[in-house]
PDB file of C-alpha atoms in Angstrom:
ATOM      1  CA  MET A   1      -4.248 -16.523 -27.884  1.00 72.00           C
ATOM      2  CA  SER A   2      -0.903 -14.311 -27.228  1.00 89.00           C
ATOM      3  CA  VAL A   3      -0.160 -10.934 -28.533  1.00 97.00           C
ATOM      4  CA  GLU A   4       3.645 -10.622 -29.709  1.00 97.00           C
ATOM      5  CA  VAL A   5       6.259  -8.013 -30.860  1.00 97.00           C
ATOM      6  CA  GLY A   6       5.190  -6.875 -34.241  1.00 97.00           C
ATOM      7  CA  ASP A   7       1.452  -7.527 -33.878  1.00 98.00           C
ATOM      8  CA  SER A   8      -1.036  -4.858 -34.139  1.00 98.00           C
ATOM      9  CA  ALA A   9      -2.756  -4.383 -30.420  1.00 98.00           C
ATOM     10  CA  PRO A  10      -5.799  -5.698 -30.370  1.00 98.00           C
ATOM     11  CA  ASP A  11      -8.040  -2.860 -29.867  1.00 98.00           C
ATOM     12  CA  PHE A  12     -10.608  -2.436 -26.809  1.00 98.00           C
ATOM     13  CA  GLU A  13     -12.993  -0.062 -24.692  1.00 98.00           C
ATOM     14  CA  LEU A  14     -13.074  -0.505 -21.089  1.00 98.00           C
ATOM     15  CA  LYS A  15     -14.164   1.881 -18.494  1.00 98.00           C
ATOM     16  CA  ASP A  16     -11.590   3.858 -16.344  1.00 98.00           C
ATOM     17  CA  GLN A  17     -12.015   4.500 -12.653  1.00 98.00           C
ATOM     18  CA  HIS A  18     -14.468   7.355 -13.372  1.00 98.00           C
ATOM     19  CA  GLY A  19     -16.714   5.189 -15.305  1.00 98.00           C
ATOM     20  CA  THR A  20     -15.595   6.941 -18.464  1.00 98.00           C
ATOM     21  CA  PRO A  21     -14.952   4.557 -21.375  1.00 98.00           C
ATOM     22  CA  VAL A  22     -11.209   4.809 -22.609  1.00 98.00           C
ATOM     23  CA  LYS A  23     -10.723   3.057 -26.114  1.00 98.00           C
ATOM     24  CA  LEU A  24      -7.100   1.895 -27.137  1.00 98.00           C
ATOM     25  CA  SER A  25      -7.322   3.349 -30.590  1.00 97.00           C
ATOM     26  CA  ASP A  26      -7.949   6.716 -29.133  1.00 96.00           C
ATOM     27  CA  PHE A  27      -4.383   6.975 -28.737  1.00 97.00           C
ATOM     28  CA  ARG A  28      -3.349   5.870 -32.347  1.00 97.00           C
ATOM     29  CA  GLY A  29      -1.570   8.711 -34.022  1.00 96.00           C
ATOM     30  CA  GLU A  30      -1.035  10.436 -30.917  1.00 96.00           C
ATOM     31  CA  LYS A  31       1.001   8.660 -28.641  1.00 96.00           C
ATOM     32  CA  THR A  32       2.989   5.686 -27.397  1.00 97.00           C
ATOM     33  CA  VAL A  33       0.786   3.360 -24.854  1.00 98.00           C
ATOM     34  CA  VAL A  34       2.567   1.556 -21.967  1.00 97.00           C
ATOM     35  CA  LEU A  35      -0.310  -0.938 -21.524  1.00 98.00           C
ATOM     36  CA  VAL A  36       0.236  -2.449 -17.785  1.00 98.00           C
ATOM     37  CA  PHE A  37      -1.911  -5.458 -16.874  1.00 98.00           C
ATOM     38  CA  TYR A  38      -1.831  -6.387 -12.980  1.00 97.00           C
ATOM     39  CA  PRO A  39      -3.429  -9.041 -10.730  1.00 97.00           C
ATOM     40  CA  LEU A  40      -5.666  -6.549  -7.993  1.00 97.00           C
ATOM     41  CA  ALA A  41      -5.957  -3.292  -6.871  1.00 97.00           C
ATOM     42  CA  PHE A  42      -4.955  -2.750  -3.098  1.00 97.00           C
ATOM     43  CA  SER A  43      -2.480  -5.769  -3.127  1.00 94.00           C
ATOM     44  CA  GLY A  44       1.348  -5.044  -1.937  1.00 93.00           C
ATOM     45  CA  VAL A  45       3.128  -5.962  -5.517  1.00 95.00           C
ATOM     46  CA  CYS A  46       0.613  -4.341  -7.699  1.00 96.00           C
ATOM     47  CA  THR A  47       0.525  -1.156  -5.392  1.00 97.00           C
ATOM     48  CA  GLY A  48       4.358  -1.079  -5.321  1.00 96.00           C
ATOM     49  CA  GLU A  49       4.595  -1.071  -9.376  1.00 96.00           C
ATOM     50  CA  LEU A  50       1.918   1.594 -10.048  1.00 96.00           C
ATOM     51  CA  CYS A  51       3.264   3.823  -7.651  1.00 96.00           C
ATOM     52  CA  GLN A  52       6.363   3.360  -8.995  1.00 95.00           C
ATOM     53  CA  ILE A  53       4.901   4.360 -12.361  1.00 95.00           C
ATOM     54  CA  ARG A  54       3.208   7.349 -10.781  1.00 95.00           C
ATOM     55  CA  ASP A  55       6.416   8.166  -9.367  1.00 95.00           C
ATOM     56  CA  GLU A  56       8.720   8.006 -12.659  1.00 91.00           C
ATOM     57  CA  LEU A  57       5.743   8.934 -15.113  1.00 84.00           C
ATOM     58  CA  PRO A  58       7.708  11.973 -16.216  1.00 81.00           C
ATOM     59  CA  THR A  59      10.569  10.095 -16.847  1.00 83.00           C
ATOM     60  CA  LEU A  60       8.810   7.455 -19.286  1.00 85.00           C
ATOM     61  CA  GLY A  61       8.280   9.906 -21.977  1.00 80.00           C
ATOM     62  CA  GLY A  62       6.327  12.738 -20.590  1.00 80.00           C
ATOM     63  CA  ASP A  63       3.319  13.801 -22.864  1.00 87.00           C
ATOM     64  CA  ASP A  64       3.968  11.294 -25.692  1.00 92.00           C
ATOM     65  CA  VAL A  65       3.411   8.380 -23.515  1.00 95.00           C
ATOM     66  CA  GLN A  66       0.023   7.137 -22.239  1.00 96.00           C
ATOM     67  CA  VAL A  67      -0.100   4.541 -19.248  1.00 97.00           C
ATOM     68  CA  LEU A  68      -3.004   2.567 -19.068  1.00 98.00           C
ATOM     69  CA  ALA A  69      -3.248   0.198 -16.260  1.00 98.00           C
ATOM     70  CA  VAL A  70      -6.046  -2.885 -16.810  1.00 98.00           C
ATOM     71  CA  SER A  71      -6.903  -5.120 -13.941  1.00 98.00           C
ATOM     72  CA  VAL A  72     -10.095  -7.123 -13.498  1.00 98.00           C
ATOM     73  CA  ASP A  73     -11.459  -5.018 -10.425  1.00 98.00           C
ATOM     74  CA  SER A  74     -14.622  -3.088 -10.412  1.00 98.00           C
ATOM     75  CA  VAL A  75     -14.591   0.525 -11.400  1.00 98.00           C
ATOM     76  CA  PHE A  76     -15.792   1.485  -7.743  1.00 98.00           C
ATOM     77  CA  ALA A  77     -12.619  -0.526  -6.326  1.00 98.00           C
ATOM     78  CA  LEU A  78     -10.075   1.207  -8.708  1.00 98.00           C
ATOM     79  CA  ARG A  79     -11.934   4.817  -8.125  1.00 98.00           C
ATOM     80  CA  ALA A  80     -11.081   4.124  -4.323  1.00 98.00           C
ATOM     81  CA  TRP A  81      -7.685   2.735  -4.849  1.00 98.00           C
ATOM     82  CA  ALA A  82      -6.709   5.719  -7.414  1.00 98.00           C
ATOM     83  CA  GLU A  83      -8.036   8.026  -4.961  1.00 98.00           C
ATOM     84  CA  GLN A  84      -6.071   6.271  -1.971  1.00 98.00           C
ATOM     85  CA  GLU A  85      -2.587   6.322  -4.008  1.00 97.00           C
ATOM     86  CA  LYS A  86      -3.361   9.728  -6.114  1.00 97.00           C
ATOM     87  CA  TYR A  87      -3.184   7.493  -9.495  1.00 96.00           C
ATOM     88  CA  GLN A  88      -3.401  10.369 -12.363  1.00 93.00           C
ATOM     89  CA  PHE A  89      -3.279   8.079 -15.399  1.00 96.00           C
ATOM     90  CA  PRO A  90      -6.186   5.685 -16.095  1.00 98.00           C
ATOM     91  CA  LEU A  91      -7.118   2.503 -14.115  1.00 98.00           C
ATOM     92  CA  LEU A  92      -9.332   0.124 -16.397  1.00 98.00           C
ATOM     93  CA  SER A  93     -11.814  -2.242 -15.205  1.00 98.00           C
ATOM     94  CA  ASP A  94     -11.922  -5.503 -17.222  1.00 98.00           C
ATOM     95  CA  PHE A  95     -14.616  -6.609 -15.017  1.00 97.00           C
ATOM     96  CA  TRP A  96     -17.025  -7.934 -17.575  1.00 94.00           C
ATOM     97  CA  PRO A  97     -16.728 -10.117 -19.561  1.00 94.00           C
ATOM     98  CA  HIS A  98     -14.508 -11.017 -16.808  1.00 96.00           C
ATOM     99  CA  GLY A  99     -11.008 -10.548 -17.647  1.00 97.00           C
ATOM    100  CA  GLY A 100     -11.824 -10.307 -21.485  1.00 97.00           C
ATOM    101  CA  THR A 101      -9.041  -7.956 -22.443  1.00 98.00           C
ATOM    102  CA  ALA A 102      -6.261  -9.880 -20.754  1.00 98.00           C
ATOM    103  CA  GLN A 103      -7.669 -12.814 -22.279  1.00 97.00           C
ATOM    104  CA  ARG A 104      -7.083 -11.262 -25.798  1.00 97.00           C
ATOM    105  CA  TYR A 105      -3.673 -10.213 -25.049  1.00 98.00           C
ATOM    106  CA  GLY A 106      -2.498 -13.669 -23.449  1.00 97.00           C
ATOM    107  CA  VAL A 107      -2.142 -12.619 -19.976  1.00 97.00           C
ATOM    108  CA  PHE A 108      -5.117 -13.978 -18.316  1.00 97.00           C
ATOM    109  CA  ASP A 109      -4.862 -16.829 -15.588  1.00 97.00           C
ATOM    110  CA  GLU A 110      -7.824 -18.844 -15.924  1.00 96.00           C
ATOM    111  CA  GLU A 111      -7.436 -20.597 -12.813  1.00 96.00           C
ATOM    112  CA  LYS A 112      -6.728 -17.632 -10.751  1.00 96.00           C
ATOM    113  CA  GLY A 113      -9.490 -15.482 -12.441  1.00 97.00           C
ATOM    114  CA  LEU A 114      -7.268 -12.408 -13.070  1.00 96.00           C
ATOM    115  CA  ALA A 115      -4.401 -10.956 -15.154  1.00 97.00           C
ATOM    116  CA  LEU A 116      -0.879 -11.564 -14.980  1.00 97.00           C
ATOM    117  CA  ARG A 117       1.983  -8.904 -14.894  1.00 97.00           C
ATOM    118  CA  GLY A 118       2.098  -8.285 -18.320  1.00 97.00           C
ATOM    119  CA  THR A 119       3.066  -5.154 -20.206  1.00 97.00           C
ATOM    120  CA  PHE A 120       2.976  -4.385 -23.615  1.00 98.00           C
ATOM    121  CA  ILE A 121       4.678  -1.168 -25.347  1.00 97.00           C
ATOM    122  CA  ILE A 122       2.634   0.162 -28.554  1.00 98.00           C
ATOM    123  CA  ASP A 123       3.417   2.712 -30.685  1.00 97.00           C
ATOM    124  CA  ALA A 124       1.744   5.686 -32.191  1.00 96.00           C
ATOM    125  CA  GLN A 125       0.566   3.140 -35.039  1.00 97.00           C
ATOM    126  CA  GLY A 126      -0.744   0.831 -32.858  1.00 98.00           C
ATOM    127  CA  VAL A 127       1.786  -1.931 -33.235  1.00 98.00           C
ATOM    128  CA  VAL A 128       3.232  -3.798 -30.089  1.00 98.00           C
ATOM    129  CA  ARG A 129       6.976  -2.977 -30.075  1.00 98.00           C
ATOM    130  CA  TRP A 130       8.175  -4.535 -26.522  1.00 97.00           C
ATOM    131  CA  LYS A 131       6.381  -7.095 -23.965  1.00 97.00           C
ATOM    132  CA  VAL A 132       7.243  -8.659 -20.782  1.00 97.00           C
ATOM    133  CA  VAL A 133       4.832 -11.115 -18.942  1.00 97.00           C
ATOM    134  CA  ASN A 134       5.919 -11.804 -15.389  1.00 95.00           C
ATOM    135  CA  ALA A 135       4.251 -14.305 -12.804  1.00 92.00           C
ATOM    136  CA  ILE A 136       1.953 -12.923 -10.570  1.00 93.00           C
ATOM    137  CA  PRO A 137       4.489 -12.447  -7.547  1.00 92.00           C
ATOM    138  CA  ASP A 138       7.063 -11.038  -9.670  1.00 95.00           C
ATOM    139  CA  ALA A 139       7.368  -7.244  -9.786  1.00 94.00           C
ATOM    140  CA  ARG A 140       8.312  -5.518 -12.970  1.00 95.00           C
ATOM    141  CA  ASP A 141      11.309  -3.357 -13.607  1.00 93.00           C
ATOM    142  CA  LEU A 142      10.456  -0.005 -14.617  1.00 92.00           C
ATOM    143  CA  ASP A 143      14.151   0.563 -16.053  1.00 91.00           C
ATOM    144  CA  GLU A 144      12.969  -2.209 -18.882  1.00 93.00           C
ATOM    145  CA  TYR A 145       9.916   0.330 -19.759  1.00 92.00           C
ATOM    146  CA  ARG A 146      12.453   3.056 -20.044  1.00 91.00           C
ATOM    147  CA  LYS A 147      14.678   1.214 -22.160  1.00 92.00           C
ATOM    148  CA  ALA A 148      12.210  -0.015 -24.631  1.00 92.00           C
ATOM    149  CA  LEU A 149      10.724   3.447 -24.884  1.00 92.00           C
ATOM    150  CA  ALA A 150      14.002   5.010 -25.891  1.00 91.00           C
ATOM    151  CA  GLY A 151      14.286   2.590 -28.555  1.00 89.00           C
ATOM    152  CA  LEU A 152      11.126   3.518 -30.328  1.00 88.00           C
TER     153      LEU A 152
END
């Protein structure tokens, strides 16, 4: 199954790096969501991508945009990584059922047991307005996020 532009984004509830449940639907009617799936915490490309998001967050739409980053890592690993890198946005654990949310979005690599680099921009009504899926070693371009967000 794959989520495409124009689809309603499947709702989910995952725990963030503090163990607090976060639902996608909590942002409906409030904010545009940049939903970022990434393979693993502490890996080089993932750290580079999320640090760039951390550093450029104000240019991605400010208070009207919520970044949610999702991996199969445990809450405990995500907390350690968030503290190390000073991430202020939620890092969500898709640990159990293993990769269940990534599977629903069509970005789970069954063979490797982790998410591909998939990004979905979801408007305040819960509709997917933009998406990109890269292979595991291929970093995404943050300028593409800016262009997509500017077009909403």
